[in-house]
PDB file of C-alpha atoms in Angstrom:
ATOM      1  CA  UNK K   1     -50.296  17.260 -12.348  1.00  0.00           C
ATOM      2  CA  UNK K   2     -48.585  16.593 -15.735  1.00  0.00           C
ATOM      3  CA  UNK K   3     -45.424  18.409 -14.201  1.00  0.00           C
ATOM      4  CA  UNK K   4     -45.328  16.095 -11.886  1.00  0.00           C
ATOM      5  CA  UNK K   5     -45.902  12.867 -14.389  1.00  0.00           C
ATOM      6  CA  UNK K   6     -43.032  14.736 -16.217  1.00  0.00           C
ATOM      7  CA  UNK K   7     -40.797  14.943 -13.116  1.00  0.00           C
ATOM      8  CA  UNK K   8     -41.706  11.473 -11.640  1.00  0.00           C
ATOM      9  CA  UNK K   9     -40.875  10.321 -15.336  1.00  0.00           C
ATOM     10  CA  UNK K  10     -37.869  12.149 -15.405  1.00  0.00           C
ATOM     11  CA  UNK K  11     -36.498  10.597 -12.377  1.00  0.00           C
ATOM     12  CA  UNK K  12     -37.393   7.027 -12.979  1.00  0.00           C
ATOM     13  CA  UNK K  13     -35.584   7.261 -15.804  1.00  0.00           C
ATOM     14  CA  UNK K  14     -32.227   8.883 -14.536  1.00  0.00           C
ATOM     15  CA  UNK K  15     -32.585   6.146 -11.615  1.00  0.00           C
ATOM     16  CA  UNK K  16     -32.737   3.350 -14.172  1.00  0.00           C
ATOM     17  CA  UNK K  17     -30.392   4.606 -16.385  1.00  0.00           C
ATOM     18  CA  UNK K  18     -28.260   5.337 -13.207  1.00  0.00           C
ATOM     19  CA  UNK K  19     -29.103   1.445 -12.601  1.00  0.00           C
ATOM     20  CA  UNK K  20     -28.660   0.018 -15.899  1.00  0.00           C
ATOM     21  CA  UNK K  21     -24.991   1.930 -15.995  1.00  0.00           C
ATOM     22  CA  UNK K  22     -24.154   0.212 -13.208  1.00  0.00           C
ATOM     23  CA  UNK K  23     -25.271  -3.337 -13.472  1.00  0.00           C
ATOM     24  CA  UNK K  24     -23.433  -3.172 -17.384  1.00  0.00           C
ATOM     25  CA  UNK K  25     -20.258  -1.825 -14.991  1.00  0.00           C
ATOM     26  CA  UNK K  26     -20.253  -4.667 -12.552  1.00  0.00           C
ATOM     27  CA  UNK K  27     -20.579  -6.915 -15.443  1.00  0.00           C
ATOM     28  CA  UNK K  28     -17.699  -5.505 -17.697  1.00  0.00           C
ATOM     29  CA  UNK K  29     -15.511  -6.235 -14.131  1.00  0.00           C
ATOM     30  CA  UNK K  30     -16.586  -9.481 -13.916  1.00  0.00           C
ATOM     31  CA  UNK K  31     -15.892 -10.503 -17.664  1.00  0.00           C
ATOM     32  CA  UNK K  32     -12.764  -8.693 -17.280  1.00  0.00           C
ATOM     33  CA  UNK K  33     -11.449  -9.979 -14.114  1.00  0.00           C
ATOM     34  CA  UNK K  34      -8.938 -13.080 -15.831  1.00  0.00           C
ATOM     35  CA  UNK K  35      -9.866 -15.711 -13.365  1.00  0.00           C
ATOM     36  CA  UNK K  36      -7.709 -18.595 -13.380  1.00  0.00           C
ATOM     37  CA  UNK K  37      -7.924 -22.336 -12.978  1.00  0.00           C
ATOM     38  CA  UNK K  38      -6.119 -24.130  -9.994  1.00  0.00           C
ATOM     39  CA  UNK K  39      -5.363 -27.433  -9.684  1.00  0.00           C
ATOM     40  CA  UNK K  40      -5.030 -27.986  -5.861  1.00  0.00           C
ATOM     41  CA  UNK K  41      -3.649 -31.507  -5.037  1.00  0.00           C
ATOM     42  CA  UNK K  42      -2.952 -33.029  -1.648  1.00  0.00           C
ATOM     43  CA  UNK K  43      -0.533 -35.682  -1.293  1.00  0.00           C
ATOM     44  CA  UNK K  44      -0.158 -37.745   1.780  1.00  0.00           C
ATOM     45  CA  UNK K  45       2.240 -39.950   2.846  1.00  0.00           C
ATOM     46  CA  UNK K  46       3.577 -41.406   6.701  1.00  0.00           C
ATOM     47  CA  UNK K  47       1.014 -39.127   8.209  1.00  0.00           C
ATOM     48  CA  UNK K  48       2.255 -36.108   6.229  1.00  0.00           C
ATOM     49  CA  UNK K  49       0.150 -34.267   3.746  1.00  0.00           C
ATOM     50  CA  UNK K  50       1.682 -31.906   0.973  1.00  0.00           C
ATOM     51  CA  UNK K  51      -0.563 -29.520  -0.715  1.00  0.00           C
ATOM     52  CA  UNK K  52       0.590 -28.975  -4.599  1.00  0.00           C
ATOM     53  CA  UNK K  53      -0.767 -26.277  -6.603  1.00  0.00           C
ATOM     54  CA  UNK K  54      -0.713 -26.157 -10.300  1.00  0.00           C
ATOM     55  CA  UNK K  55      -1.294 -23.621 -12.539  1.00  0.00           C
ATOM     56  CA  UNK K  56      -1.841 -23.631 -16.317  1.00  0.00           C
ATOM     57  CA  UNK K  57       1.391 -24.010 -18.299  1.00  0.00           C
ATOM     58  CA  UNK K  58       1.737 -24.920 -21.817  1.00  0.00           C
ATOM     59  CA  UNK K  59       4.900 -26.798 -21.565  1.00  0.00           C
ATOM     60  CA  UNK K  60       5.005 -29.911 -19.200  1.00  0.00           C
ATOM     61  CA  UNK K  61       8.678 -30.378 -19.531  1.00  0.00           C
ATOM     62  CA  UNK K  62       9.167 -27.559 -17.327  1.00  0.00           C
ATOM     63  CA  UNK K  63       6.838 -29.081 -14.562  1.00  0.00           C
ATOM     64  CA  UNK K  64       9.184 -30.639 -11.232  1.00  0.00           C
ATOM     65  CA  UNK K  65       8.085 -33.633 -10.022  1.00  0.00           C
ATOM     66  CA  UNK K  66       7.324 -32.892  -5.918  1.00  0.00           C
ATOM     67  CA  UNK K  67       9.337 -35.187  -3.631  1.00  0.00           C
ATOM     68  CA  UNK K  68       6.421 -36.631  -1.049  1.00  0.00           C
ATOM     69  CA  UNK K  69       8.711 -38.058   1.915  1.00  0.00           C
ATOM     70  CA  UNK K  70      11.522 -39.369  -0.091  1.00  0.00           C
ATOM     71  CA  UNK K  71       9.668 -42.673  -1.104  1.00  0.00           C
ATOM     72  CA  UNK K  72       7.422 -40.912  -3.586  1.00  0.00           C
ATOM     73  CA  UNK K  73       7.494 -38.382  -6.461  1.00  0.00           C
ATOM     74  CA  UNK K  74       4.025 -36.618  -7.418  1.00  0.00           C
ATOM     75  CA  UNK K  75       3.539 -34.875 -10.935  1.00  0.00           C
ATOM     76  CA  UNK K  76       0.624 -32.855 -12.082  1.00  0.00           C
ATOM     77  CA  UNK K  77      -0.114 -31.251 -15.338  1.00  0.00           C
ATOM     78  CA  UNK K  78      -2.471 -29.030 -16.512  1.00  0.00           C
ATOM     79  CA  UNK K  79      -2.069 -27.909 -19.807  1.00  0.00           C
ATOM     80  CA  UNK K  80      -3.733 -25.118 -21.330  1.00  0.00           C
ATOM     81  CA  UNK K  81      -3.568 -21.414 -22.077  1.00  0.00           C
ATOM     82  CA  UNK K  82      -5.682 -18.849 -20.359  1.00  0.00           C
ATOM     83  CA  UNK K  83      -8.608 -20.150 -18.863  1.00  0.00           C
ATOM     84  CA  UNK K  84      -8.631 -22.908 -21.325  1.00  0.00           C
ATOM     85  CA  UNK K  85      -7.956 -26.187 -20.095  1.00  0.00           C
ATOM     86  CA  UNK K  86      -6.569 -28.594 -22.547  1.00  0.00           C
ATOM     87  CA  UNK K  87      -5.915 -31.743 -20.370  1.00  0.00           C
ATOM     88  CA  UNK K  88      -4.537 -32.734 -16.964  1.00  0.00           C
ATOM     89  CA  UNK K  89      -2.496 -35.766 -16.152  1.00  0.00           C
ATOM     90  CA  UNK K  90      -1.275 -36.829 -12.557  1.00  0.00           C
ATOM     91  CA  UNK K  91       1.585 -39.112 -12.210  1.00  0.00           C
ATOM     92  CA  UNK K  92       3.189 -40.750  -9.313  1.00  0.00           C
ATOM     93  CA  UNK K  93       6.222 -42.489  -9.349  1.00  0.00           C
ATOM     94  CA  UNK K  94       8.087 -44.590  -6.731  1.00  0.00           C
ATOM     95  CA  UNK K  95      11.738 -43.954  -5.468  1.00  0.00           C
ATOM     96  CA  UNK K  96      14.053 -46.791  -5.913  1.00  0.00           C
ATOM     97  CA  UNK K  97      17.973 -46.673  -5.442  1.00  0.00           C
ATOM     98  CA  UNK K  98      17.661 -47.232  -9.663  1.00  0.00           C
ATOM     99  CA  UNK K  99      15.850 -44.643 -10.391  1.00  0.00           C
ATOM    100  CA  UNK K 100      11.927 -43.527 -10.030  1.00  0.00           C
ATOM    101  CA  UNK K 101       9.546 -46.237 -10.956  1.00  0.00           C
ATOM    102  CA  UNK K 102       6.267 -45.019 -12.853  1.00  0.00           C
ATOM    103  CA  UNK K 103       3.436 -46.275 -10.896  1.00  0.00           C
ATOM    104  CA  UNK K 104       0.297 -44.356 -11.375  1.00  0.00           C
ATOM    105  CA  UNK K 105      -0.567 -42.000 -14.230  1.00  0.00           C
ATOM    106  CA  UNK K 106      -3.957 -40.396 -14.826  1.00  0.00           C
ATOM    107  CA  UNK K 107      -5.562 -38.308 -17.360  1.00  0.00           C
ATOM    108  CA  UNK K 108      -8.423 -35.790 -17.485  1.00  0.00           C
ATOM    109  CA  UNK K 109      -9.815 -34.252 -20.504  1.00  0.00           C
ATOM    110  CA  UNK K 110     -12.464 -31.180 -21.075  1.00  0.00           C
ATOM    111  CA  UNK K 111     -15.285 -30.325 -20.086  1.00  0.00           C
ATOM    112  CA  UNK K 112     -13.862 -29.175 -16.966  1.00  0.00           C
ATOM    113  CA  UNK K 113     -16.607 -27.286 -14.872  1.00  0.00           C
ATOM    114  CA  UNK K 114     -14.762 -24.462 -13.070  1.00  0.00           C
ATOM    115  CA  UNK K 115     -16.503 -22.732  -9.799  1.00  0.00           C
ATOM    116  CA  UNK K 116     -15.118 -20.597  -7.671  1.00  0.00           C
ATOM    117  CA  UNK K 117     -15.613 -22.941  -4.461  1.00  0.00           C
ATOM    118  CA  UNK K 118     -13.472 -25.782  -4.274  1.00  0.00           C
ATOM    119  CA  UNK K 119     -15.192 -28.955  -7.152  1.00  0.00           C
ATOM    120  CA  UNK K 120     -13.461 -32.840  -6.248  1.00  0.00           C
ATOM    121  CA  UNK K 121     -11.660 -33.739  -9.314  1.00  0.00           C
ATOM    122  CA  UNK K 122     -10.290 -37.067  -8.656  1.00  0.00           C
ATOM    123  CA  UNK K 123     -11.516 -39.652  -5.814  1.00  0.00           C
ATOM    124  CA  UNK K 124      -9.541 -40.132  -3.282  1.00  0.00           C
ATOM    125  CA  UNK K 125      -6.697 -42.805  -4.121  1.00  0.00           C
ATOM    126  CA  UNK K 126      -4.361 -45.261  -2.294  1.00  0.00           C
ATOM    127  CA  UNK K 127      -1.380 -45.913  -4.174  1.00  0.00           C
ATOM    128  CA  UNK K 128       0.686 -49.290  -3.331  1.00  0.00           C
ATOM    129  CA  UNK K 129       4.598 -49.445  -4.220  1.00  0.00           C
ATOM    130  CA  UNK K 130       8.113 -50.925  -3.529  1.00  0.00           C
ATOM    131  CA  UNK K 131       8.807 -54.300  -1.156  1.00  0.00           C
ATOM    132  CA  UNK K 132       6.872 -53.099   1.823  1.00  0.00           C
ATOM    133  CA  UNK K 133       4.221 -51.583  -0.122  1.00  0.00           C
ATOM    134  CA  UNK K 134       4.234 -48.596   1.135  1.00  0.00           C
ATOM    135  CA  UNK K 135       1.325 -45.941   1.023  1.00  0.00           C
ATOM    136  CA  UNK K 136       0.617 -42.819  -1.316  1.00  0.00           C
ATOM    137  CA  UNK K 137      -2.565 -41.048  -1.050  1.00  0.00           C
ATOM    138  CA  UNK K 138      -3.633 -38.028  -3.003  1.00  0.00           C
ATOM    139  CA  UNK K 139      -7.165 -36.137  -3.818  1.00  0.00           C
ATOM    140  CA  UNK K 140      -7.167 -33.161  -5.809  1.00  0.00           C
ATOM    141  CA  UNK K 141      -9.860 -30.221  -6.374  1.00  0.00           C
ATOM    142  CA  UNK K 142     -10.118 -28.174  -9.161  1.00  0.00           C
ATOM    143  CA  UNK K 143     -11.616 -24.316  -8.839  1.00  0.00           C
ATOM    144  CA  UNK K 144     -11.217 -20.956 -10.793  1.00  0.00           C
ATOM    145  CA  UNK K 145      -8.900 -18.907  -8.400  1.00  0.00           C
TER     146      UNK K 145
END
């Protein structure tokens, strides 16, 4: 009988240290997997919708404005390093024959609350420009790729 205690002992705790090994595993992978944020915004103008993704970039001089249709120019930011999200700023701007015309410009600042399923950042918004007033939509989400 105590042979078998000892045994039965034994192999609980190989098993849990066998179990305890491999839940600290999974967990190292997970803290060491460098998820990222992404900024996922979708742009829609004349019945076309442009999806534009934006990574984290510590420099916005180097972010393109995104042509949407030739009436509209869509900018996103999101500045930060890592998984550290400093701010994010969405501009829109309209095309004239002088130049692009600033006519929507929003800011976000921390906490951000990153999930791996897709999280609504903004509403969705209607943006008005130019002599006909023509129509800019966007939405954007906000997840940890």
């Amino acid at each position: 009988m105590h042979s078998l205690l000892l045994r039965t002992a034994s192999n609980f705790a190989r098993n849990n240290t066998f179990a305890l090994f491999c839940v600290l595993n999974i967990a190292c992978l997970a803290g060491s997997a460098q998820a990222t944020p992404l900024l996922r915004c979708y742009a829609t103008y004349a019945g076309a919708t442009q999806v534009i993704e934006t990574q984290l970039s510590d420099n916005p001089y180097q972010i393109e404005a995104v042509d949407i249709g030739g009436r509209f120019k869509f900018k996103t930011e999101m500045n930060g390093h890592q998984k550290t999200i400093n701010y994010i700023k969405i501009y829109a701007y309209f095309q004239t024959s002088h130049g692009d015309v600033p006519i929507h410009e929003a800011s976000y600042y921390p906490p951000f609350q990153l999930h791996t399923e897709i999280i609504a950042l903004t509403p969705f918004n209607r943006l008005y420009a130019g002599p006909l007033e023509r129509e800019l939509q966007y939405h954007c989400t906000l997840q940890d790729k």
